[in-house]
PDB file of C-alpha atoms in Angstrom:
ATOM      1  CA  MET E   1       2.718  -3.040 -20.769  1.00 94.00           C
ATOM      2  CA  ILE E   2       4.047   0.102 -18.992  1.00 95.00           C
ATOM      3  CA  TRP E   3       6.746   0.409 -16.197  1.00 94.00           C
ATOM      4  CA  GLN E   4       5.646   3.994 -14.713  1.00 95.00           C
ATOM      5  CA  THR E   5       8.871   4.956 -13.480  1.00 94.00           C
ATOM      6  CA  SER E   6       9.065   8.450 -10.993  1.00 88.00           C
ATOM      7  CA  ARG E   7       8.932  10.376 -13.874  1.00 95.00           C
ATOM      8  CA  PHE E   8       7.911   8.502 -17.337  1.00 97.00           C
ATOM      9  CA  ASP E   9       5.952   5.895 -18.648  1.00 97.00           C
ATOM     10  CA  ILE E  10       7.888   3.895 -20.656  1.00 96.00           C
ATOM     11  CA  ASP E  11       5.986   1.912 -23.073  1.00 96.00           C
ATOM     12  CA  LEU E  12       7.310  -1.921 -23.262  1.00 95.00           C
ATOM     13  CA  GLU E  13       6.028  -3.549 -25.794  1.00 96.00           C
ATOM     14  CA  THR E  14       8.694  -2.576 -28.169  1.00 95.00           C
ATOM     15  CA  PRO E  15      12.099  -3.746 -26.905  1.00 96.00           C
ATOM     16  CA  ARG E  16      14.004  -0.532 -25.055  1.00 96.00           C
ATOM     17  CA  VAL E  17      17.650   0.147 -25.396  1.00 97.00           C
ATOM     18  CA  MET E  18      19.819   1.146 -21.615  1.00 97.00           C
ATOM     19  CA  GLY E  19      22.745   2.574 -22.760  1.00 96.00           C
ATOM     20  CA  ILE E  20      25.764   1.729 -19.936  1.00 93.00           C
ATOM     21  CA  VAL E  21      27.861   4.330 -18.428  1.00 95.00           C
ATOM     22  CA  ASN E  22      30.227   3.444 -16.862  1.00 92.00           C
ATOM     23  CA  LEU E  23      32.121   5.842 -14.562  1.00 92.00           C
ATOM     24  CA  THR E  24      34.862   3.563 -12.694  1.00 83.00           C
ATOM     25  CA  PRO E  25      38.631   3.403 -13.610  1.00 71.00           C
ATOM     26  CA  ASP E  26      38.019  -0.115 -14.124  1.00 66.00           C
ATOM     27  CA  SER E  27      35.391  -0.750 -15.941  1.00 60.00           C
ATOM     28  CA  PHE E  28      35.273  -4.256 -17.546  1.00 56.00           C
ATOM     29  CA  SER E  29      33.701  -3.213 -20.390  1.00 63.00           C
ATOM     30  CA  ASP E  30      35.404   0.333 -21.081  1.00 60.00           C
ATOM     31  CA  GLY E  31      38.738   0.592 -19.987  1.00 54.00           C
ATOM     32  CA  GLY E  32      37.984   3.419 -17.509  1.00 58.00           C
ATOM     33  CA  ARG E  33      37.524   5.382 -21.133  1.00 63.00           C
ATOM     34  CA  HIS E  34      34.478   7.023 -19.591  1.00 65.00           C
ATOM     35  CA  ALA E  35      35.346   8.355 -16.129  1.00 73.00           C
ATOM     36  CA  GLY E  36      34.602  11.059 -14.713  1.00 86.00           C
ATOM     37  CA  THR E  37      31.833  13.589 -15.113  1.00 92.00           C
ATOM     38  CA  ALA E  38      33.016  15.608 -18.184  1.00 93.00           C
ATOM     39  CA  ALA E  39      33.093  12.526 -20.173  1.00 92.00           C
ATOM     40  CA  GLY E  40      30.654  10.354 -19.009  1.00 94.00           C
ATOM     41  CA  LEU E  41      28.514  12.801 -20.305  1.00 97.00           C
ATOM     42  CA  ARG E  42      29.931  12.558 -23.523  1.00 96.00           C
ATOM     43  CA  HIS E  43      29.663   9.220 -23.934  1.00 95.00           C
ATOM     44  CA  ALA E  44      25.662   9.300 -22.476  1.00 97.00           C
ATOM     45  CA  GLU E  45      25.209  12.029 -25.153  1.00 97.00           C
ATOM     46  CA  ARG E  46      26.419   9.557 -27.338  1.00 97.00           C
ATOM     47  CA  LEU E  47      24.689   6.659 -26.755  1.00 97.00           C
ATOM     48  CA  LEU E  48      21.231   8.821 -26.728  1.00 98.00           C
ATOM     49  CA  ARG E  49      22.004   9.547 -29.986  1.00 98.00           C
ATOM     50  CA  GLU E  50      22.972   6.660 -31.033  1.00 98.00           C
ATOM     51  CA  GLY E  51      19.112   5.281 -30.253  1.00 98.00           C
ATOM     52  CA  ALA E  52      19.862   4.255 -26.431  1.00 98.00           C
ATOM     53  CA  ASP E  53      15.491   5.186 -24.758  1.00 98.00           C
ATOM     54  CA  LEU E  54      16.990   5.727 -21.351  1.00 97.00           C
ATOM     55  CA  LEU E  55      20.650   5.509 -18.919  1.00 98.00           C
ATOM     56  CA  ASP E  56      22.303   3.329 -16.781  1.00 96.00           C
ATOM     57  CA  VAL E  57      25.185   5.163 -14.302  1.00 96.00           C
ATOM     58  CA  GLY E  58      27.013   3.287 -12.218  1.00 93.00           C
ATOM     59  CA  GLY E  59      30.012   4.238  -9.750  1.00 92.00           C
ATOM     60  CA  GLU E  60      31.534   0.633  -8.804  1.00 91.00           C
ATOM     61  CA  SER E  61      32.811  -1.696 -10.993  1.00 86.00           C
ATOM     62  CA  THR E  62      31.042  -5.325 -10.483  1.00 82.00           C
ATOM     63  CA  ARG E  63      33.815  -7.525 -12.139  1.00 78.00           C
ATOM     64  CA  PRO E  64      35.236 -10.683 -10.495  1.00 82.00           C
ATOM     65  CA  GLY E  65      37.545  -9.550  -8.287  1.00 83.00           C
ATOM     66  CA  SER E  66      37.135  -5.814  -8.336  1.00 81.00           C
ATOM     67  CA  PRO E  67      37.387  -4.081  -4.742  1.00 86.00           C
ATOM     68  CA  THR E  68      34.666  -2.757  -3.088  1.00 90.00           C
ATOM     69  CA  VAL E  69      34.016   1.088  -3.710  1.00 93.00           C
ATOM     70  CA  PRO E  70      33.143   3.537  -0.121  1.00 95.00           C
ATOM     71  CA  PHE E  71      29.447   4.375  -0.729  1.00 96.00           C
ATOM     72  CA  GLU E  72      31.763   8.307  -0.355  1.00 97.00           C
ATOM     73  CA  GLU E  73      33.631   7.600  -3.641  1.00 96.00           C
ATOM     74  CA  GLU E  74      31.268   6.264  -5.204  1.00 95.00           C
ATOM     75  CA  TRP E  75      29.027   9.125  -4.369  1.00 98.00           C
ATOM     76  CA  ARG E  76      31.865  11.226  -5.861  1.00 96.00           C
ATOM     77  CA  ARG E  77      31.910   9.814  -9.262  1.00 95.00           C
ATOM     78  CA  VAL E  78      28.286   9.209  -9.495  1.00 97.00           C
ATOM     79  CA  GLU E  79      26.550  12.918  -8.524  1.00 98.00           C
ATOM     80  CA  GLY E  80      27.572  16.025 -10.739  1.00 97.00           C
ATOM     81  CA  PHE E  81      26.981  13.444 -13.482  1.00 97.00           C
ATOM     82  CA  LEU E  82      23.373  12.569 -12.071  1.00 98.00           C
ATOM     83  CA  ARG E  83      22.625  16.190 -11.364  1.00 98.00           C
ATOM     84  CA  GLU E  84      23.725  16.809 -14.457  1.00 98.00           C
ATOM     85  CA  ALA E  85      21.250  13.792 -16.596  1.00 98.00           C
ATOM     86  CA  VAL E  86      18.206  14.064 -14.781  1.00 97.00           C
ATOM     87  CA  ARG E  87      17.343  17.834 -16.475  1.00 97.00           C
ATOM     88  CA  TRP E  88      17.946  15.568 -19.679  1.00 97.00           C
ATOM     89  CA  ASN E  89      14.241  15.067 -21.119  1.00 94.00           C
ATOM     90  CA  VAL E  90      14.988  10.693 -20.174  1.00 98.00           C
ATOM     91  CA  PRO E  91      14.665   7.936 -17.967  1.00 98.00           C
ATOM     92  CA  ILE E  92      17.996   8.289 -15.421  1.00 98.00           C
ATOM     93  CA  SER E  93      19.423   4.303 -13.808  1.00 97.00           C
ATOM     94  CA  VAL E  94      21.203   4.133 -10.695  1.00 97.00           C
ATOM     95  CA  ASP E  95      23.722   1.130 -10.808  1.00 95.00           C
ATOM     96  CA  THR E  96      24.566   0.796  -7.114  1.00 95.00           C
ATOM     97  CA  TYR E  97      23.760  -2.198  -4.116  1.00 94.00           C
ATOM     98  CA  LYS E  98      24.194   0.963  -1.461  1.00 95.00           C
ATOM     99  CA  ALA E  99      20.874   1.841   0.028  1.00 95.00           C
ATOM    100  CA  GLU E 100      23.386   5.405   0.247  1.00 96.00           C
ATOM    101  CA  THR E 101      23.684   6.575  -3.107  1.00 97.00           C
ATOM    102  CA  MET E 102      19.998   4.758  -3.502  1.00 96.00           C
ATOM    103  CA  ARG E 103      18.273   7.778  -1.641  1.00 97.00           C
ATOM    104  CA  ALA E 104      21.336   9.631  -2.289  1.00 97.00           C
ATOM    105  CA  ALA E 105      20.354   9.301  -6.515  1.00 98.00           C
ATOM    106  CA  LEU E 106      16.433   9.014  -5.889  1.00 96.00           C
ATOM    107  CA  ASP E 107      16.371  12.106  -3.835  1.00 97.00           C
ATOM    108  CA  LEU E 108      18.029  13.587  -7.682  1.00 96.00           C
ATOM    109  CA  GLY E 109      15.317  12.920  -9.478  1.00 97.00           C
ATOM    110  CA  VAL E 110      16.882   9.240 -10.380  1.00 97.00           C
ATOM    111  CA  ASP E 111      14.606   7.045 -11.630  1.00 97.00           C
ATOM    112  CA  ILE E 112      15.027   3.664 -11.357  1.00 96.00           C
ATOM    113  CA  VAL E 113      17.498   1.514  -9.406  1.00 95.00           C
ATOM    114  CA  ASN E 114      19.447  -0.977 -10.674  1.00 94.00           C
ATOM    115  CA  ASP E 115      20.811  -3.069  -7.873  1.00 91.00           C
ATOM    116  CA  ILE E 116      22.777  -6.552  -8.600  1.00 85.00           C
ATOM    117  CA  TRP E 117      21.300  -8.107  -5.045  1.00 83.00           C
ATOM    118  CA  ALA E 118      18.256  -7.128  -5.447  1.00 83.00           C
ATOM    119  CA  LEU E 119      18.271  -4.536  -2.360  1.00 82.00           C
ATOM    120  CA  GLN E 120      19.291  -7.829  -0.145  1.00 83.00           C
ATOM    121  CA  GLN E 121      22.132  -5.705   1.676  1.00 81.00           C
ATOM    122  CA  PRO E 122      21.513  -3.913   4.530  1.00 79.00           C
ATOM    123  CA  GLY E 123      19.076  -0.912   4.439  1.00 83.00           C
ATOM    124  CA  ALA E 124      18.368  -1.207   0.570  1.00 77.00           C
ATOM    125  CA  GLU E 125      14.796  -2.011   1.149  1.00 80.00           C
ATOM    126  CA  ASP E 126      14.233   1.050   3.190  1.00 76.00           C
TER     127      ASP E 126
END
């Protein structure tokens, strides 16, 4: 079974590891240790060295009770990371439910959209 993205054919016959890069100051999994472009890129490089096959980056926490972040803030958090990471030879996923962020990330060359709302938010299916 092959998962075809815009740039990659990912063979799913063997398990694949997705490295998670949370660029949020209130991340539930890492407490904001990797917030910011430079820290996020260092973390992503480490994840790849340790065996990650693809990277998933997010700029808004989805933990229960976390505040909603406007598009402009979410994009400010992820844009610099995405601009650099899409140059690497690795599939990049953006974790967002906002149509504006999806479009902007895909325009930069991101391969995958990881949407917890399954494209059910306004404009996401366009």
